[in-house]
Short mmCIF file of C-alpha atoms in Angstrom, two decimals:
data_model
loop_
_atom_site.label_atom_id
_atom_site.label_comp_id
_atom_site.label_asym_id
_atom_site.label_seq_id
_atom_site.Cartn_x
_atom_site.Cartn_y
_atom_site.Cartn_z
CA MET A 1 47.52 166.35 144.87
CA ARG A 2 46.62 163.09 146.16
CA ASN A 3 43.25 163.31 144.65
CA LEU A 4 44.69 164.11 141.32
CA ALA A 5 46.89 160.98 141.38
CA ILE A 6 43.88 158.81 142.22
CA ILE A 7 41.94 160.27 139.34
CA ALA A 8 44.80 159.74 136.90
CA ALA A 9 45.15 156.10 138.00
CA VAL A 10 41.43 155.42 137.53
CA LEU A 11 41.50 156.96 134.06
CA PHE A 12 44.60 154.99 133.18
CA LEU A 13 42.96 151.72 134.23
CA ALA A 14 39.77 152.56 132.40
CA ALA A 15 41.66 153.18 129.18
CA CYS A 16 43.35 149.73 129.26
CA GLY A 17 40.13 147.81 129.89
CA GLY A 18 38.30 148.36 126.57
CA ASP A 19 37.43 145.45 124.19
CA GLU A 20 38.07 147.45 120.96
CA HIS A 21 40.52 144.92 119.46
CA GLN A 22 38.51 141.72 119.72
CA ASP A 23 38.67 141.06 115.92
CA LEU A 24 42.50 141.39 115.98
CA LYS A 25 42.74 139.00 118.90
CA ALA A 26 40.53 136.42 117.16
CA GLU A 27 42.63 136.63 113.97
CA LEU A 28 45.89 136.27 115.97
CA LYS A 29 44.49 133.25 117.77
CA ASN A 30 43.41 131.73 114.43
CA LEU A 31 46.88 132.25 112.89
CA THR A 32 48.73 130.84 115.83
CA ASN A 33 46.63 127.66 115.76
CA ASP A 34 48.25 126.85 112.37
CA LEU A 35 51.79 127.41 113.66
CA ARG A 36 51.80 124.39 116.02
CA GLY A 37 53.72 121.42 114.54
CA ARG A 38 51.99 118.28 113.58
CA ILE A 39 53.57 114.87 114.16
CA ASP A 40 52.46 112.06 111.93
CA PRO A 41 51.40 108.90 113.79
CA LEU A 42 53.87 106.06 113.96
CA PRO A 43 53.54 103.44 111.23
CA VAL A 44 52.11 100.07 112.10
CA VAL A 45 54.90 97.60 112.81
CA LYS A 46 54.49 94.28 111.01
CA PRO A 47 55.30 91.28 113.12
CA TYR A 48 58.58 89.49 112.25
CA GLU A 49 58.17 86.12 110.58
CA PRO A 50 61.41 84.09 110.45
CA VAL A 51 62.14 82.27 107.20
CA PRO A 52 63.12 78.63 107.75
CA TYR A 53 66.46 77.50 106.27
CA ARG A 54 65.81 74.80 103.74
CA ALA A 55 69.28 74.29 102.28
CA LEU A 56 70.74 71.93 104.88
CA ASP A 57 71.28 69.20 102.25
CA LEU A 58 73.10 71.57 99.80
CA PRO A 59 76.81 72.24 99.94
CA ASP A 60 77.97 75.08 102.13
CA PRO A 61 79.13 77.94 99.82
CA PHE A 62 81.56 79.11 102.52
CA GLY A 63 83.02 75.76 103.39
CA SER A 64 86.39 74.51 102.24
CA ALA A 65 85.17 71.10 100.99
CA LYS A 66 85.10 72.16 97.32
CA ILE A 67 88.63 73.62 97.50
CA GLU A 68 89.91 70.48 99.34
CA LEU A 69 88.49 68.29 96.58
CA ALA A 70 90.14 70.42 93.90
CA ILE A 71 93.48 70.22 95.73
CA ALA A 72 93.19 66.47 96.15
CA ALA A 73 92.35 66.10 92.39
CA ALA A 74 95.34 68.26 91.46
CA ALA A 75 97.62 66.24 93.70
CA LYS A 76 96.40 62.99 92.01
CA SER A 77 96.94 64.41 88.53
CA LYS A 78 100.23 66.05 89.57
CA GLY A 79 99.50 69.26 87.73
CA GLY A 80 98.08 67.88 84.52
CA ALA A 81 99.67 66.75 81.25
CA ASN A 82 101.71 69.98 80.85
CA ALA A 83 103.40 69.79 84.22
CA PRO A 84 107.13 70.70 84.14
CA ASP A 85 109.72 68.07 84.82
CA ALA A 86 110.73 68.62 88.43
CA ALA A 87 113.59 66.13 88.20
CA ARG A 88 115.35 68.00 85.40
CA PRO A 89 118.50 69.87 86.52
CA LYS A 90 118.08 73.62 86.42
CA GLU A 91 120.10 75.70 83.93
CA PRO A 92 121.84 78.95 85.09
CA LEU A 93 119.41 81.31 83.30
CA GLU A 94 116.40 79.78 85.08
CA ALA A 95 117.49 81.67 88.23
CA TYR A 96 116.60 85.01 86.54
CA PRO A 97 113.15 86.48 85.78
CA LEU A 98 112.58 86.73 82.07
CA GLU A 99 112.18 90.52 82.37
CA SER A 100 115.80 90.88 83.55
CA LEU A 101 117.29 88.88 80.62
CA LYS A 102 118.31 90.71 77.44
CA MET A 103 119.10 89.26 74.08
CA VAL A 104 122.22 90.99 72.79
CA GLY A 105 123.05 89.07 69.63
CA THR A 106 123.21 85.79 67.65
CA LEU A 107 125.92 83.42 66.68
CA SER A 108 126.04 80.51 64.20
CA GLN A 109 128.45 77.56 64.49
CA LYS A 110 128.31 74.40 62.41
CA GLY A 111 124.72 75.08 61.31
CA VAL A 112 123.42 75.71 64.85
CA THR A 113 122.08 79.17 65.71
CA TYR A 114 122.80 80.42 69.19
CA ALA A 115 121.53 83.47 70.95
CA LEU A 116 123.60 85.61 73.26
CA VAL A 117 121.73 86.54 76.44
CA ARG A 118 122.87 89.00 79.04
CA ALA A 119 121.97 88.36 82.71
CA ASP A 120 123.50 90.80 85.26
CA SER A 121 127.00 91.35 83.92
CA SER A 122 127.47 87.94 82.18
CA VAL A 123 126.65 86.86 78.64
CA TYR A 124 125.40 83.34 78.04
CA ARG A 125 125.15 81.33 74.81
CA VAL A 126 121.85 79.50 74.43
CA LYS A 127 120.23 77.39 71.69
CA ALA A 128 116.84 75.83 70.96
CA GLY A 129 115.95 73.49 73.80
CA ASN A 130 117.64 75.50 76.56
CA TYR A 131 115.59 76.95 79.42
CA LEU A 132 115.19 80.64 80.33
CA GLY A 133 113.38 82.40 83.12
CA GLN A 134 111.61 81.30 86.23
CA ASN A 135 108.45 79.98 84.50
CA PHE A 136 110.06 76.90 82.92
CA GLY A 137 110.55 78.69 79.61
CA VAL A 138 112.09 76.50 76.89
CA ILE A 139 113.53 78.04 73.75
CA THR A 140 111.59 76.89 70.68
CA GLY A 141 113.35 78.93 68.03
CA ILE A 142 115.97 81.61 67.48
CA THR A 143 116.11 84.24 64.65
CA ASP A 144 118.47 87.11 64.12
CA ASN A 145 116.43 89.52 66.30
CA LEU A 146 114.35 87.37 68.69
CA ILE A 147 114.08 84.26 70.80
CA ASN A 148 110.77 82.30 70.86
CA LEU A 149 109.94 80.67 74.16
CA LYS A 150 107.23 78.43 75.48
CA GLU A 151 106.60 78.98 79.22
CA LEU A 152 104.61 76.83 81.61
CA VAL A 153 102.54 78.76 84.12
CA GLN A 154 100.20 77.48 86.77
CA ASP A 155 96.67 78.88 86.88
CA ALA A 156 94.42 79.32 89.91
CA ALA A 157 93.05 75.76 89.60
CA GLY A 158 96.54 74.33 89.68
CA ASP A 159 96.66 73.29 86.01
CA TRP A 160 99.76 74.03 83.98
CA THR A 161 99.17 75.99 80.71
CA GLU A 162 101.54 76.94 77.94
CA ARG A 163 102.28 80.58 77.16
CA LYS A 164 104.27 81.70 74.10
CA ILE A 165 106.72 84.54 74.67
CA ALA A 166 109.28 86.31 72.45
CA LEU A 167 112.40 87.95 73.75
CA GLN A 168 113.63 90.62 71.28
CA ILE A 169 117.13 91.86 70.74
CA VAL A 170 118.08 95.04 72.51
CA GLU A 171 119.42 97.33 69.72
CA ALA A 172 121.50 99.58 72.00
CA GLU A 173 123.22 96.50 73.54
CA ALA A 174 123.76 94.99 70.09
CA ALA A 175 125.34 98.22 68.78
CA LYS A 176 127.79 98.31 71.74
CA GLY A 177 128.99 94.73 71.11
CA ARG A 178 129.95 95.42 67.43
#
């Protein structure tokens, strides 16, 4: 029995040792050569060349010198030719924003046309030349259904500019008052 086992082992080893599949092994080796990853070489690094700053004599775009000059010029001119009169006493309707004021009617007495303006729960009588709103709005004219105003507003440069506004009558409020 022992001899039989030795013979079987020798035959088994002889069967595994053949070179019958050399062409398959060569093809497999050829295919696996292509499977390896390729890494591109690193690019050539260009040396850094600093650029010299040549604008030392030009104004600094981030500095406050230009703004300070504009503020100083505005202070000298005191807001320009259209600046409102700061010494003038304020009228009661100048305490309200123009959006909160409502024209509710008109009234004529002795040839003078007045407009009736509601602010909060009070009604005020105004005529041409009176002031309305918080932007120094002066009444330039009154008709049956609107009040024409000229407001003074300050722009970003500090100059005062005129803006024309019309305050129209509120029909629902006018109908209640009749």
